[in-house]
Coordinates of N, CA and C in Angstrom, one line a residue:
M865 N 160.2 73.8 172.0 CA 160.1 73.4 173.4 C 158.7 73.4 173.8
P866 N 158.1 72.4 174.2 CA 156.7 72.3 174.6 C 156.4 73.1 175.9
Y867 N 155.2 73.5 176.2 CA 154.8 74.3 177.3 C 155.2 73.5 178.6
G868 N 155.8 74.2 179.5 CA 156.1 73.6 180.8 C 157.5 72.9 180.9
S869 N 158.3 73.0 179.8 CA 159.6 72.2 179.8 C 160.8 73.1 180.2
S870 N 160.6 74.4 180.5 CA 161.7 75.2 180.9 C 162.0 74.9 182.4
A871 N 163.1 75.6 182.8 CA 163.5 75.4 184.2 C 162.4 75.7 185.2
W872 N 161.5 76.7 184.9 CA 160.4 77.1 185.8 C 159.1 76.6 185.3
G873 N 159.0 76.0 184.2 CA 157.7 75.4 183.8 C 156.8 76.4 183.2
T874 N 157.3 77.5 182.7 CA 156.4 78.6 182.3 C 156.6 79.0 180.8
T875 N 157.4 78.3 180.1 CA 157.7 78.7 178.7 C 156.6 78.2 177.8
P876 N 156.0 79.1 177.1 CA 154.9 78.7 176.1 C 155.5 78.0 174.9
F877 N 154.8 77.2 174.2 CA 155.2 76.4 173.1 C 155.8 77.3 172.0
G878 N 156.9 77.0 171.5 CA 157.5 77.7 170.4 C 158.5 78.8 170.8
S879 N 158.5 79.2 172.0 CA 159.4 80.3 172.4 C 160.6 79.7 173.2
R880 N 161.5 80.5 173.5 CA 162.7 80.1 174.3 C 163.0 81.1 175.3
V881 N 163.6 80.7 176.4 CA 164.1 81.5 177.5 C 165.4 82.3 177.0
P882 N 165.4 83.6 177.1 CA 166.7 84.3 176.7 C 167.8 84.0 177.7
L883 N 169.0 83.9 177.2 CA 170.2 83.7 178.1 C 170.5 84.9 178.9
A884 N 170.6 84.7 180.2 CA 171.0 85.8 181.1 C 171.6 85.2 182.3
I885 N 172.3 86.0 183.1 CA 172.9 85.5 184.4 C 171.8 85.6 185.5
S886 N 171.5 84.5 186.1 CA 170.5 84.4 187.1 C 171.0 84.7 188.5
A887 N 172.1 84.1 188.9 CA 172.6 84.2 190.3 C 174.1 83.8 190.3
V888 N 174.8 84.4 191.3 CA 176.2 84.0 191.5 C 176.4 83.9 193.0
R889 N 177.3 82.9 193.4 CA 177.7 82.9 194.8 C 179.1 82.3 194.9
A890 N 179.9 82.8 195.8 CA 181.2 82.3 196.0 C 181.2 81.0 196.7
T891 N 181.9 80.0 196.2 CA 182.0 78.7 196.7 C 183.3 78.4 197.5
S892 N 184.3 79.3 197.3 CA 185.6 79.2 198.0 C 186.3 80.6 197.8
T893 N 187.5 80.7 198.3 CA 188.2 81.9 198.3 C 188.6 82.3 196.8
H894 N 188.6 81.3 195.9 CA 189.0 81.5 194.5 C 188.0 81.1 193.5
T895 N 186.8 80.6 193.9 CA 185.8 80.1 192.9 C 184.5 80.7 193.2
V896 N 183.7 80.9 192.1 CA 182.4 81.5 192.2 C 181.5 80.6 191.2
L897 N 180.3 80.3 191.7 CA 179.3 79.5 190.9 C 178.4 80.5 190.3
V898 N 178.2 80.4 189.0 CA 177.4 81.2 188.2 C 176.2 80.4 187.7
T899 N 175.0 80.8 187.9 CA 173.8 80.1 187.4 C 173.2 81.0 186.3
L900 N 172.9 80.4 185.1 CA 172.3 81.1 184.0 C 170.8 80.7 183.9
T901 N 170.1 81.4 183.0 CA 168.7 81.2 182.9 C 168.4 80.0 181.9
C902 N 169.3 79.8 181.0 CA 169.1 78.7 180.0 C 170.5 78.2 179.6
L903 N 170.5 77.2 178.8 CA 171.7 76.5 178.2 C 172.5 77.4 177.4
P904 N 173.8 77.7 177.7 CA 174.6 78.6 176.8 C 175.4 77.7 175.8
L905 N 176.1 78.4 175.0 CA 177.1 77.7 174.1 C 178.2 77.2 175.0
A906 N 178.5 75.9 175.1 CA 179.5 75.4 176.0 C 180.2 74.2 175.3
E907 N 181.0 74.5 174.3 CA 181.6 73.4 173.5 C 183.2 73.5 173.6
S908 N 183.7 74.6 173.7 CA 185.2 74.8 173.7 C 185.7 75.9 174.5
S909 N 186.8 75.8 175.1 CA 187.4 76.9 176.0 C 188.1 77.9 175.1
I910 N 188.1 77.8 173.8 CA 188.8 78.7 172.9 C 187.8 79.5 172.0
T911 N 186.5 79.1 172.0 CA 185.5 79.7 171.1 C 185.0 81.0 171.6
N912 N 184.9 82.0 170.8 CA 184.4 83.3 171.3 C 182.9 83.1 171.7
G913 N 182.6 83.7 172.9 CA 181.1 83.6 173.4 C 180.8 82.4 174.0
D914 N 181.7 81.4 174.1 CA 181.5 80.1 174.8 C 181.6 80.3 176.3
A915 N 180.7 79.6 177.0 CA 180.7 79.7 178.5 C 181.9 79.1 179.1
L916 N 182.6 78.2 178.4 CA 183.7 77.5 178.9 C 185.0 78.3 178.7
N917 N 185.0 79.4 177.9 CA 186.1 80.3 177.6 C 186.2 81.3 178.8
P918 N 187.4 81.3 179.5 CA 187.5 82.3 180.5 C 187.5 83.8 180.1
N919 N 187.8 84.0 178.8 CA 187.7 85.4 178.3 C 186.3 85.9 178.1
T920 N 185.3 85.0 178.2 CA 183.9 85.4 178.1 C 183.4 86.0 179.4
W921 N 184.1 85.8 180.5 CA 183.7 86.3 181.8 C 184.6 87.4 182.3
E922 N 184.0 88.2 183.2 CA 184.8 89.2 183.9 C 184.3 89.1 185.4
C923 N 185.3 89.4 186.3 CA 185.0 89.4 187.7 C 185.8 90.6 188.3
Y924 N 185.1 91.4 189.1 CA 185.8 92.6 189.5 C 185.1 93.2 190.7
T925 N 185.8 94.1 191.4 CA 185.2 94.9 192.5 C 185.4 96.4 192.1
T926 N 185.1 97.3 192.9 CA 185.3 98.7 192.6 C 186.8 99.1 192.4
D927 N 187.6 98.3 193.1 CA 189.1 98.7 193.1 C 190.0 97.6 192.6
S928 N 189.5 96.4 192.2 CA 190.4 95.4 191.6 C 189.6 94.6 190.6
T929 N 190.5 93.9 189.7 CA 189.9 93.0 188.7 C 190.6 91.6 188.9
Y930 N 189.8 90.6 188.8 CA 190.2 89.3 189.0 C 190.5 88.6 187.7
T931 N 191.6 87.8 187.6 CA 191.9 87.1 186.4 C 191.3 85.7 186.5
I932 N 190.5 85.4 185.5 CA 189.8 84.1 185.5 C 190.6 83.1 184.8
L933 N 191.0 82.0 185.6 CA 191.9 81.0 185.0 C 191.2 79.9 184.3
T934 N 190.1 79.4 184.8 CA 189.4 78.3 184.2 C 187.9 78.4 184.5
V935 N 187.1 77.7 183.6 CA 185.7 77.6 183.8 C 185.4 76.1 183.7
R936 N 184.6 75.7 184.8 CA 184.2 74.3 184.9 C 182.7 74.2 184.8
K937 N 182.2 73.3 183.9 CA 180.8 73.1 183.8 C 180.3 72.2 185.0
V938 N 179.4 72.7 185.8 CA 178.8 72.0 186.9 C 177.6 71.3 186.5
S939 N 176.7 72.0 185.8 CA 175.5 71.4 185.2 C 175.2 72.2 183.9
D940 N 174.1 72.0 183.3 CA 173.8 72.6 182.0 C 173.7 74.2 182.1
V941 N 173.3 74.6 183.3 CA 173.2 76.1 183.5 C 174.0 76.6 184.6
E942 N 174.9 75.8 185.2 CA 175.8 76.2 186.2 C 177.2 76.0 185.8
Y943 N 178.0 77.1 186.1 CA 179.4 77.1 185.7 C 180.3 77.7 186.9
E944 N 181.4 77.1 187.1 CA 182.2 77.5 188.3 C 183.4 78.2 187.6
L945 N 183.7 79.5 188.0 CA 184.8 80.2 187.6 C 185.9 80.2 188.7
R946 N 187.1 79.9 188.3 CA 188.3 79.9 189.2 C 189.2 81.1 188.9
T947 N 189.5 81.9 189.9 CA 190.3 83.1 189.7 C 191.6 82.9 190.3
L948 N 192.6 83.7 189.8 CA 194.0 83.7 190.2 C 194.1 84.3 191.7
Q949 N 193.4 85.4 191.8 CA 193.5 86.1 193.1 C 192.4 85.7 194.0
R950 N 192.6 85.8 195.4 CA 191.6 85.6 196.3 C 190.5 86.7 196.3
F951 N 189.3 86.3 196.6 CA 188.2 87.3 196.7 C 188.5 88.1 198.0
G952 N 187.9 89.3 198.0 CA 188.1 90.2 199.1 C 187.3 89.8 200.3
A953 N 187.1 90.8 201.2 CA 186.5 90.6 202.4 C 185.0 90.4 202.2
M954 N 184.3 89.9 203.3 CA 182.8 89.5 203.2 C 182.0 90.8 202.9
A955 N 182.5 92.0 203.3 CA 181.8 93.2 203.2 C 181.9 93.8 201.8
T956 N 182.9 93.2 201.0 CA 183.1 93.7 199.7 C 182.2 93.1 198.6
Q957 N 181.6 94.0 197.8 CA 180.7 93.5 196.7 C 181.5 93.2 195.5
H958 N 181.4 91.9 195.0 CA 182.1 91.5 193.8 C 181.0 91.4 192.7
T959 N 181.5 91.5 191.4 CA 180.6 91.4 190.3 C 181.1 90.5 189.3
V960 N 180.3 89.6 188.8 CA 180.6 88.7 187.7 C 179.8 89.2 186.5
R961 N 180.4 89.4 185.3 CA 179.7 90.0 184.2 C 180.1 89.3 182.9
S962 N 179.2 89.2 181.9 CA 179.5 88.7 180.6 C 178.7 89.4 179.6
Y963 N 179.3 90.0 178.6 CA 178.6 90.7 177.5 C 178.6 89.9 176.2
G964 N 179.6 89.0 176.1 CA 179.8 88.3 174.8 C 179.3 86.8 174.8
M965 N 178.7 86.3 175.9 CA 178.3 85.0 175.9 C 177.2 84.7 174.9
K966 N 177.1 83.6 174.3 CA 176.1 83.2 173.3 C 175.4 81.9 173.7
D967 N 174.1 81.8 173.2 CA 173.4 80.6 173.4 C 173.8 79.6 172.2
P968 N 173.4 78.3 172.3 CA 173.7 77.4 171.2 C 173.3 77.9 169.7
Y969 N 172.4 78.9 169.7 CA 171.9 79.4 168.4 C 172.7 80.6 167.9
G970 N 173.6 81.0 168.8 CA 174.4 82.2 168.4 C 173.9 83.5 168.9
V971 N 172.8 83.5 169.6 CA 172.2 84.7 170.1 C 172.9 85.2 171.4
L972 N 173.3 86.5 171.4 CA 174.0 87.0 172.6 C 173.2 87.1 173.8
I973 N 173.9 87.1 175.0 CA 173.2 87.2 176.3 C 172.4 88.5 176.4
T974 N 171.3 88.4 177.1 CA 170.5 89.5 177.3 C 170.6 90.0 178.8
S975 N 170.0 91.1 179.1 CA 170.0 91.7 180.4 C 169.3 90.7 181.4
P976 N 169.7 90.5 182.6 CA 170.9 91.1 183.2 C 172.2 90.4 182.8
Y977 N 173.2 91.2 182.5 CA 174.5 90.7 182.1 C 175.4 90.4 183.3
F978 N 175.0 90.8 184.4 CA 175.9 90.7 185.6 C 175.1 90.4 186.8
A979 N 175.8 89.9 187.9 CA 175.2 89.6 189.2 C 176.3 89.9 190.2
T980 N 175.9 90.2 191.4 CA 176.9 90.5 192.5 C 176.9 89.4 193.6
F981 N 178.0 89.3 194.2 CA 178.1 88.4 195.4 C 179.1 89.0 196.4
R982 N 179.0 88.5 197.6 CA 179.9 89.0 198.7 C 181.2 88.1 198.7
G983 N 182.3 88.8 199.2 CA 183.5 88.1 199.4 C 183.4 87.0 200.4
V984 N 184.5 86.2 200.5 CA 184.5 85.1 201.6 C 185.6 85.3 202.6
V985 N 186.6 86.2 202.4 CA 187.6 86.4 203.4 C 187.1 87.3 204.5
M986 N 187.4 87.0 205.7 CA 186.9 87.8 206.8 C 187.7 89.0 207.0
A987 N 187.1 90.1 207.2 CA 187.8 91.4 207.4 C 188.5 91.4 208.7
A988 N 189.6 92.1 208.9 CA 190.3 92.2 210.1 C 189.4 92.8 211.2
G989 N 189.4 92.2 212.4 CA 188.6 92.6 213.5 C 187.2 92.1 213.5
S990 N 186.8 91.3 212.5 CA 185.4 90.7 212.5 C 185.4 89.5 213.4
R991 N 184.2 89.2 213.8 CA 183.9 88.0 214.7 C 184.0 86.7 213.8
P992 N 184.7 85.7 214.3 CA 184.6 84.4 213.5 C 183.2 83.8 213.5
D993 N 183.0 82.9 212.4 CA 181.7 82.2 212.3 C 181.5 81.3 213.5
R994 N 182.6 80.6 213.9 CA 182.5 79.6 215.0 C 183.2 80.1 216.2
L995 N 182.5 79.9 217.3 CA 183.0 80.2 218.6 C 183.8 79.0 219.2
P996 N 184.7 79.2 220.1 CA 185.4 78.1 220.7 C 184.4 77.1 221.4
F997 N 184.7 75.9 221.3 CA 183.9 74.8 221.9 C 184.8 73.8 222.6
D998 N 184.4 73.4 223.8 CA 185.2 72.5 224.5 C 184.8 71.0 224.1
L999 N 185.6 70.4 223.3 CA 185.2 69.0 222.8 C 185.5 68.0 223.9
F1000 N 186.4 68.2 224.8 CA 186.8 67.3 225.8 C 185.7 67.1 226.8
N1001 N 185.0 68.2 227.1 CA 184.0 68.1 228.2 C 182.6 68.0 227.6
D1002 N 182.0 66.8 227.6 CA 180.8 66.6 227.0 C 179.6 67.2 227.8
P1003 N 178.9 68.1 227.3 CA 177.8 68.7 228.1 C 176.7 67.8 228.4
I1004 N 176.5 66.7 227.7 CA 175.4 65.8 228.0 C 175.8 64.7 229.0
G1005 N 176.9 64.0 228.7 CA 177.3 63.0 229.6 C 176.5 61.7 229.4
V1006 N 177.2 60.6 229.6 CA 176.5 59.3 229.4 C 176.2 58.6 230.8
D1007 N 177.2 58.6 231.7 CA 177.1 57.9 232.9 C 176.9 58.8 234.1
G1008 N 176.6 60.0 234.0 CA 176.4 60.8 235.1 C 176.1 62.2 234.7
A1009 N 176.3 63.1 235.6 CA 176.0 64.5 235.3 C 176.9 65.0 234.1
G1010 N 176.3 65.8 233.3 CA 177.0 66.4 232.1 C 178.1 67.3 232.5
G1011 N 178.7 67.9 231.5 CA 179.8 68.8 231.7 C 179.3 70.2 232.3
T1012 N 180.1 71.1 232.1 CA 179.8 72.4 232.8 C 178.8 73.3 232.0

């Protein structure tokens, strides 16, 4: 790989970026998007160490473990994990981890092996993201004074 051809443009000639988990974020109540530092092995959902294999991944909190049903390739370094259970409250810290993932050359993932993200379900008693809004009463108005 020539100089400057990595994702950040800083890889010197002849070396490669080690495989690691870069970031995770919940995209729905059952899915989480995982970003890796480089291209992993992604050929089959039954191969050990393959990024498409649900058994390669783990998702958990301090008091529960989530069953990963499927893994979908979003881009070369982004993978979406779908879980059977809903993620917990927004205040709960969730962790995605993989110790057995490999790159295309068969080299195992390096540290960091895991990343954390917040849940997406609102806790009881918390304030909603959107406040009520009167759609019928236009505050700007076209032919006269606006709404209230």
